Short mmCIF file of C-alpha atoms in Angstrom, two decimals:
data_model
loop_
_atom_site.label_atom_id
_atom_site.label_comp_id
_atom_site.label_asym_id
_atom_site.label_seq_id
_atom_site.Cartn_x
_atom_site.Cartn_y
_atom_site.Cartn_z
CA UNK H 1 112.65 39.15 135.97
CA UNK H 2 113.71 35.50 135.81
CA UNK H 3 116.90 34.04 134.41
CA UNK H 4 114.89 33.09 131.31
CA UNK H 5 114.13 36.73 130.56
CA UNK H 6 117.64 38.04 130.13
CA UNK H 7 117.94 41.27 128.16
CA UNK H 8 120.18 40.70 125.11
CA UNK H 9 123.14 43.05 124.67
CA UNK H 10 125.16 43.57 121.52
CA UNK H 11 128.75 44.78 121.91
CA UNK H 12 130.00 46.91 119.01
CA UNK H 13 133.79 47.01 118.92
CA UNK H 14 136.23 48.28 116.33
CA UNK H 15 139.27 50.49 115.95
CA UNK H 16 139.28 54.28 115.98
CA UNK H 17 137.22 55.70 113.13
CA UNK H 18 135.95 52.35 111.86
CA UNK H 19 132.38 53.66 111.77
CA UNK H 20 130.87 52.26 114.98
CA UNK H 21 128.76 55.33 115.83
CA UNK H 22 127.46 55.57 112.26
CA UNK H 23 126.47 51.90 112.43
CA UNK H 24 124.75 52.32 115.81
CA UNK H 25 122.85 55.36 114.56
CA UNK H 26 121.68 53.37 111.54
CA UNK H 27 120.44 50.60 113.85
CA UNK H 28 118.53 53.13 115.97
CA UNK H 29 116.94 54.74 112.92
CA UNK H 30 115.80 51.35 111.62
CA UNK H 31 114.78 49.64 114.86
CA UNK H 32 111.20 49.11 113.71
CA UNK H 33 109.73 50.20 117.04
CA UNK H 34 111.87 47.89 119.16
CA UNK H 35 112.81 49.53 122.48
CA UNK H 36 116.57 49.97 122.39
CA UNK H 37 119.09 51.49 124.77
CA UNK H 38 122.70 52.46 124.15
CA UNK H 39 125.82 52.66 126.28
CA UNK H 40 128.56 54.52 124.44
CA UNK H 41 132.15 54.82 125.65
CA UNK H 42 134.90 57.11 124.40
CA UNK H 43 138.65 57.47 124.76
CA UNK H 44 139.17 61.19 125.33
CA UNK H 45 138.23 64.05 127.59
CA UNK H 46 134.92 65.04 125.99
CA UNK H 47 132.13 62.96 124.50
CA UNK H 48 131.29 63.32 120.83
CA UNK H 49 129.77 59.96 119.86
CA UNK H 50 127.10 60.07 122.57
CA UNK H 51 126.05 63.51 121.46
CA UNK H 52 125.78 62.30 117.85
CA UNK H 53 123.43 59.52 118.94
CA UNK H 54 121.35 61.78 121.19
CA UNK H 55 120.71 64.10 118.26
CA UNK H 56 118.87 61.31 116.41
CA UNK H 57 115.53 62.16 118.05
CA UNK H 58 114.31 58.57 117.70
CA UNK H 59 111.19 57.71 119.72
CA UNK H 60 112.19 54.09 120.38
CA UNK H 61 115.52 55.20 121.94
CA UNK H 62 115.02 58.51 123.81
CA UNK H 63 117.91 60.42 125.36
CA UNK H 64 117.36 58.95 128.83
CA UNK H 65 118.22 55.53 127.39
CA UNK H 66 121.52 56.68 125.88
CA UNK H 67 124.25 56.56 128.54
CA UNK H 68 127.66 58.01 127.81
CA UNK H 69 130.81 56.90 129.64
CA UNK H 70 133.56 59.39 128.82
CA UNK H 71 137.25 59.72 129.69
CA UNK H 72 137.89 56.08 130.42
CA UNK H 73 138.11 52.75 128.67
CA UNK H 74 134.97 50.72 129.36
CA UNK H 75 136.99 47.50 129.72
CA UNK H 76 139.08 49.15 132.47
CA UNK H 77 136.18 50.62 134.46
CA UNK H 78 133.71 47.74 134.56
CA UNK H 79 132.96 47.94 138.29
CA UNK H 80 132.89 51.73 138.60
CA UNK H 81 131.12 52.71 135.39
CA UNK H 82 129.79 49.93 133.21
CA UNK H 83 127.90 47.73 135.68
CA UNK H 84 126.10 50.71 137.34
CA UNK H 85 125.18 52.07 133.89
CA UNK H 86 123.79 48.70 132.85
CA UNK H 87 121.78 48.37 136.07
CA UNK H 88 120.35 51.86 135.58
CA UNK H 89 118.97 50.84 132.19
CA UNK H 90 117.61 47.53 133.51
CA UNK H 91 115.87 49.32 136.39
CA UNK H 92 114.18 51.83 134.07
CA UNK H 93 110.36 51.87 134.48
CA UNK H 94 110.12 50.74 130.85
CA UNK H 95 113.31 48.66 130.41
CA UNK H 96 114.84 48.21 126.95
CA UNK H 97 114.24 45.11 124.88
CA UNK H 98 117.83 45.19 123.59
CA UNK H 99 120.94 47.10 124.70
CA UNK H 100 123.66 48.17 122.26
CA UNK H 101 127.09 48.85 123.76
CA UNK H 102 129.56 50.85 121.68
CA UNK H 103 133.08 50.56 123.06
CA UNK H 104 135.87 53.04 122.48
CA UNK H 105 138.23 52.38 119.60
CA UNK H 106 140.95 51.35 122.06
CA UNK H 107 138.89 48.96 124.18
CA UNK H 108 139.51 45.24 124.36
CA UNK H 109 136.11 43.53 124.11
CA UNK H 110 136.98 40.33 125.96
CA UNK H 111 137.10 41.86 129.50
CA UNK H 112 133.74 43.46 128.79
CA UNK H 113 132.24 40.12 127.76
CA UNK H 114 133.63 38.56 130.95
CA UNK H 115 131.90 41.27 133.01
CA UNK H 116 128.54 39.78 132.06
CA UNK H 117 129.32 36.94 134.46
CA UNK H 118 129.38 39.35 137.42
CA UNK H 119 126.79 38.17 140.01
CA UNK H 120 125.09 41.61 140.03
CA UNK H 121 124.02 41.32 136.39
CA UNK H 122 124.56 37.69 135.31
CA UNK H 123 120.91 36.70 135.77
CA UNK H 124 119.57 39.78 133.97
CA UNK H 125 121.60 40.19 130.78
CA UNK H 126 123.40 38.17 128.12
CA UNK H 127 125.81 39.04 125.32
CA UNK H 128 123.73 38.44 122.20
CA UNK H 129 126.89 38.86 120.14
CA UNK H 130 130.11 40.82 119.61
CA UNK H 131 130.26 42.79 116.36
CA UNK H 132 133.67 44.06 115.17
CA UNK H 133 133.56 46.98 112.74
CA UNK H 134 136.59 47.25 110.45
CA UNK H 135 137.64 50.30 108.43
CA UNK H 136 138.31 48.33 105.26
CA UNK H 137 139.93 51.21 103.39
CA UNK H 138 142.35 51.91 106.25
CA UNK H 139 143.34 48.25 106.57
CA UNK H 140 143.78 48.00 102.80
CA UNK H 141 146.22 50.90 103.05
CA UNK H 142 148.20 49.07 105.76
CA UNK H 143 147.23 51.51 108.48
CA UNK H 144 146.88 48.95 111.28
CA UNK H 145 148.42 45.72 109.98
CA UNK H 146 152.17 45.17 109.66
CA UNK H 147 153.77 43.47 106.67
CA UNK H 148 154.23 39.90 108.00
CA UNK H 149 156.96 39.09 105.46
CA UNK H 150 159.00 42.15 106.46
CA UNK H 151 158.69 41.27 110.15
CA UNK H 152 159.80 37.69 109.44
CA UNK H 153 162.86 38.91 107.53
CA UNK H 154 163.86 41.29 110.33
CA UNK H 155 163.40 38.63 113.01
CA UNK H 156 165.54 36.24 111.00
CA UNK H 157 168.31 38.85 111.01
CA UNK H 158 168.05 39.64 114.72
CA UNK H 159 166.00 37.31 116.90
CA UNK H 160 166.45 39.65 119.89
CA UNK H 161 164.26 42.32 118.29
CA UNK H 162 160.65 42.74 119.42
CA UNK H 163 158.38 43.89 116.58
CA UNK H 164 155.05 43.83 118.40
CA UNK H 165 152.79 46.65 117.28
CA UNK H 166 150.29 47.79 119.95
CA UNK H 167 147.94 49.10 117.25
CA UNK H 168 147.88 45.71 115.59
CA UNK H 169 147.29 43.93 118.90
CA UNK H 170 144.22 46.05 119.69
CA UNK H 171 142.90 45.52 116.16
CA UNK H 172 143.46 41.76 116.30
CA UNK H 173 141.97 41.37 119.79
CA UNK H 174 138.78 43.00 118.54
CA UNK H 175 138.60 40.58 115.61
CA UNK H 176 139.39 37.56 117.78
CA UNK H 177 136.44 38.26 120.08
CA UNK H 178 133.91 38.88 117.29
CA UNK H 179 130.85 36.81 116.37
CA UNK H 180 130.25 38.99 113.31
CA UNK H 181 132.69 41.22 111.40
CA UNK H 182 131.39 44.25 109.51
CA UNK H 183 133.82 45.27 106.79
CA UNK H 184 132.87 48.93 106.53
CA UNK H 185 133.64 51.52 103.84
CA UNK H 186 133.63 48.84 101.15
CA UNK H 187 132.84 51.54 98.60
CA UNK H 188 136.31 53.00 99.17
CA UNK H 189 138.04 49.75 98.17
CA UNK H 190 138.57 47.99 94.87
CA UNK H 191 137.45 44.38 94.47
CA UNK H 192 141.07 43.28 94.76
CA UNK H 193 141.49 45.23 98.01
CA UNK H 194 138.29 43.78 99.46
CA UNK H 195 139.49 40.26 98.76
CA UNK H 196 142.90 40.97 100.26
CA UNK H 197 141.45 42.48 103.46
CA UNK H 198 139.01 39.58 103.89
CA UNK H 199 141.96 37.20 103.50
CA UNK H 200 144.00 39.11 106.10
CA UNK H 201 141.10 38.99 108.56
CA UNK H 202 140.71 35.26 107.95
CA UNK H 203 144.37 34.71 108.88
CA UNK H 204 143.84 36.52 112.22
CA UNK H 205 140.69 34.81 113.47
CA UNK H 206 140.65 31.17 114.49
CA UNK H 207 136.87 30.66 114.61
CA UNK H 208 134.33 30.61 111.81
CA UNK H 209 132.98 34.17 111.75
CA UNK H 210 130.80 35.71 109.04
CA UNK H 211 132.13 38.87 107.34
CA UNK H 212 129.60 41.36 105.96
CA UNK H 213 130.77 44.05 103.51
CA UNK H 214 128.88 47.35 103.87
CA UNK H 215 129.01 51.05 103.04
CA UNK H 216 128.63 53.84 105.62
CA UNK H 217 127.71 51.43 108.41
CA UNK H 218 124.39 50.50 106.79
CA UNK H 219 123.67 47.07 108.25
CA UNK H 220 120.17 45.80 108.87
CA UNK H 221 119.30 45.43 112.58
CA UNK H 222 118.00 41.99 111.66
CA UNK H 223 121.60 40.97 110.95
CA UNK H 224 123.19 42.60 114.00
CA UNK H 225 120.58 41.98 116.68
CA UNK H 226 119.47 38.47 117.50
CA UNK H 227 122.67 36.48 117.03
CA UNK H 228 121.84 34.59 120.25
CA UNK H 229 125.45 33.63 120.97
CA UNK H 230 125.58 34.10 124.78
CA UNK H 231 129.24 35.07 124.36
CA UNK H 232 129.83 35.22 128.12
CA UNK H 233 129.57 31.41 128.14
CA UNK H 234 132.19 31.10 125.38
CA UNK H 235 135.12 33.05 126.86
CA UNK H 236 137.62 30.22 126.49
CA UNK H 237 137.32 30.25 122.69
CA UNK H 238 138.09 33.98 122.40
CA UNK H 239 141.88 34.30 122.37
CA UNK H 240 143.46 37.65 123.23
CA UNK H 241 147.03 38.94 123.13
CA UNK H 242 146.41 40.12 126.70
CA UNK H 243 145.21 36.85 128.21
CA UNK H 244 148.33 36.53 130.39
CA UNK H 245 148.05 40.08 131.75
CA UNK H 246 146.38 40.89 135.06
CA UNK H 247 145.24 44.17 133.52
CA UNK H 248 145.98 46.35 130.52
CA UNK H 249 146.54 50.04 129.93
CA UNK H 250 146.56 52.49 127.05
CA UNK H 251 149.97 54.06 127.58
CA UNK H 252 150.66 53.66 123.86
CA UNK H 253 147.94 56.22 123.05
CA UNK H 254 147.01 59.71 124.11
CA UNK H 255 144.42 62.35 123.36
CA UNK H 256 143.92 66.07 123.82
CA UNK H 257 141.30 68.71 123.10
CA UNK H 258 141.63 71.79 120.89
CA UNK H 259 139.33 74.74 121.57
CA UNK H 260 138.59 76.41 118.25
CA UNK H 261 137.40 79.79 117.12
CA UNK H 262 134.56 80.13 114.62
CA UNK H 263 135.60 79.24 111.08
CA UNK H 264 134.29 81.01 108.00
CA UNK H 265 133.86 77.81 105.96
CA UNK H 266 134.02 74.06 106.68
CA UNK H 267 136.56 73.63 103.88
CA UNK H 268 139.08 75.88 105.64
CA UNK H 269 139.00 73.77 108.78
CA UNK H 270 139.02 70.45 106.91
CA UNK H 271 142.13 71.49 104.99
CA UNK H 272 143.96 72.47 108.18
CA UNK H 273 143.06 69.19 109.90
CA UNK H 274 144.20 67.20 106.86
CA UNK H 275 147.52 69.05 106.85
CA UNK H 276 148.02 68.35 110.57
CA UNK H 277 147.15 64.67 110.10
CA UNK H 278 149.65 64.38 107.25
CA UNK H 279 152.42 66.00 109.30
CA UNK H 280 151.79 64.11 112.57
CA UNK H 281 150.71 60.60 113.55
CA UNK H 282 147.05 61.47 114.17
CA UNK H 283 144.78 58.42 114.24
CA UNK H 284 141.44 60.07 114.90
CA UNK H 285 139.88 63.54 115.13
CA UNK H 286 136.27 64.40 115.93
CA UNK H 287 134.28 67.31 117.27
CA UNK H 288 131.66 70.01 116.79
CA UNK H 289 132.46 73.43 115.30
CA UNK H 290 130.62 76.72 114.83
CA UNK H 291 130.70 78.10 111.29
CA UNK H 292 130.22 81.83 110.82
CA UNK H 293 126.64 82.84 109.95
CA UNK H 294 125.41 79.22 110.02
CA UNK H 295 122.53 78.23 112.36
CA UNK H 296 123.66 74.59 112.47
CA UNK H 297 126.69 73.04 114.13
CA UNK H 298 129.30 71.28 112.01
CA UNK H 299 130.25 67.69 112.87
CA UNK H 300 133.87 66.82 112.00
CA UNK H 301 135.12 63.22 111.94
CA UNK H 302 138.44 62.05 110.56
CA UNK H 303 140.60 58.95 110.30
CA UNK H 304 144.17 59.85 109.44
CA UNK H 305 143.97 62.36 106.59
CA UNK H 306 140.43 61.29 105.54
CA UNK H 307 138.20 64.02 106.95
CA UNK H 308 134.40 63.99 106.77
CA UNK H 309 132.07 66.82 107.76
CA UNK H 310 128.35 67.61 107.80
CA UNK H 311 125.92 69.90 109.59
CA UNK H 312 124.16 67.55 112.00
CA UNK H 313 121.61 69.79 113.80
CA UNK H 314 120.70 73.37 114.65
CA UNK H 315 122.31 75.01 117.66
CA UNK H 316 119.87 75.16 120.58
CA UNK H 317 118.69 78.63 121.58
CA UNK H 318 120.33 78.56 125.03
CA UNK H 319 123.32 76.39 124.01
CA UNK H 320 126.88 77.64 124.21
CA UNK H 321 128.29 77.47 120.70
CA UNK H 322 131.63 76.02 121.70
CA UNK H 323 133.91 74.60 119.03
CA UNK H 324 136.13 71.73 120.17
CA UNK H 325 138.07 68.92 118.56
CA UNK H 326 139.31 65.71 120.17
CA UNK H 327 142.61 64.50 118.70
CA UNK H 328 143.77 60.90 119.33
CA UNK H 329 147.07 59.35 118.34
CA UNK H 330 149.99 57.24 119.44
CA UNK H 331 152.11 58.33 122.39
CA UNK H 332 154.32 61.31 121.66
CA UNK H 333 151.89 63.53 119.77
CA UNK H 334 153.20 67.07 119.40
CA UNK H 335 150.06 68.76 120.71
CA UNK H 336 151.48 72.29 120.42
CA UNK H 337 152.48 71.82 116.77
CA UNK H 338 149.11 70.28 115.90
CA UNK H 339 147.26 73.14 117.59
CA UNK H 340 149.35 75.70 115.70
CA UNK H 341 148.65 74.01 112.35
CA UNK H 342 144.90 73.89 112.92
CA UNK H 343 144.52 77.29 114.57
CA UNK H 344 147.09 79.14 112.44
#
């Protein structure tokens, strides 16, 4: 392979629950025969998103070309995890024509883009573009963006106060690195809210970046794949709140796993999760659950108190029907109280 035959890679970034996996699955299902591969990364102890993608059964992206990196932020484990995973795909007997990389909701995309300049892979791959997925309904509700006027008033009263919000920094860093912004869940917003969120995004980003409004992550692969940006050559124009740091961590966030019993109905579980999310600062919940007398497993995904569920596939004959939820939130989650609410 020569330097002129670099495999294009699209980085899909976005905050917890923005709809990245749904978008990636839509791309796989509408690839039009193009050979794709996926690297998916999660923040948490068990992988859910990779399993969702592997259940697609799509011929152009078989399971051996879906690589899951769990229990670690991809931007923190470039040398140990990401580069070897990328090389494994490139060395496949039938290498992919395009690689889609879904980061965790807490990952900073800029260090990942910089990794494409590593000598081991620089001549073989290029960043076709960085796509930031935004949960428009959550942002419209003020979930991740502070009130700038309120912060200004407080700073005027006490200039010694520090009002930095780590959630907002992660969210903004993802936008600042993007070549395309997908404003997802537009159907859950009014026209006024859409306009306001687009305006807020415009005040964050300093470059000219197209914003596409979509529902349920349904974006044509023709829009996402083929941007041809070569983002690794444009690092200097991608500002980050963490540019002055030698490294970053995720001490502001934590996750834990809840092992569940079988539930009689999906509605019972959804109600309990919604109650726990309302009582505690839960950002994200996702997992697979066994429902009594049902041959299919239930997929649960939630952002805050918005909980979605569907039966995604039948349990395999020799598969252990384990029911587990991953819960992610800001530091200080009361894991015992959340477990009691959901299991009680």
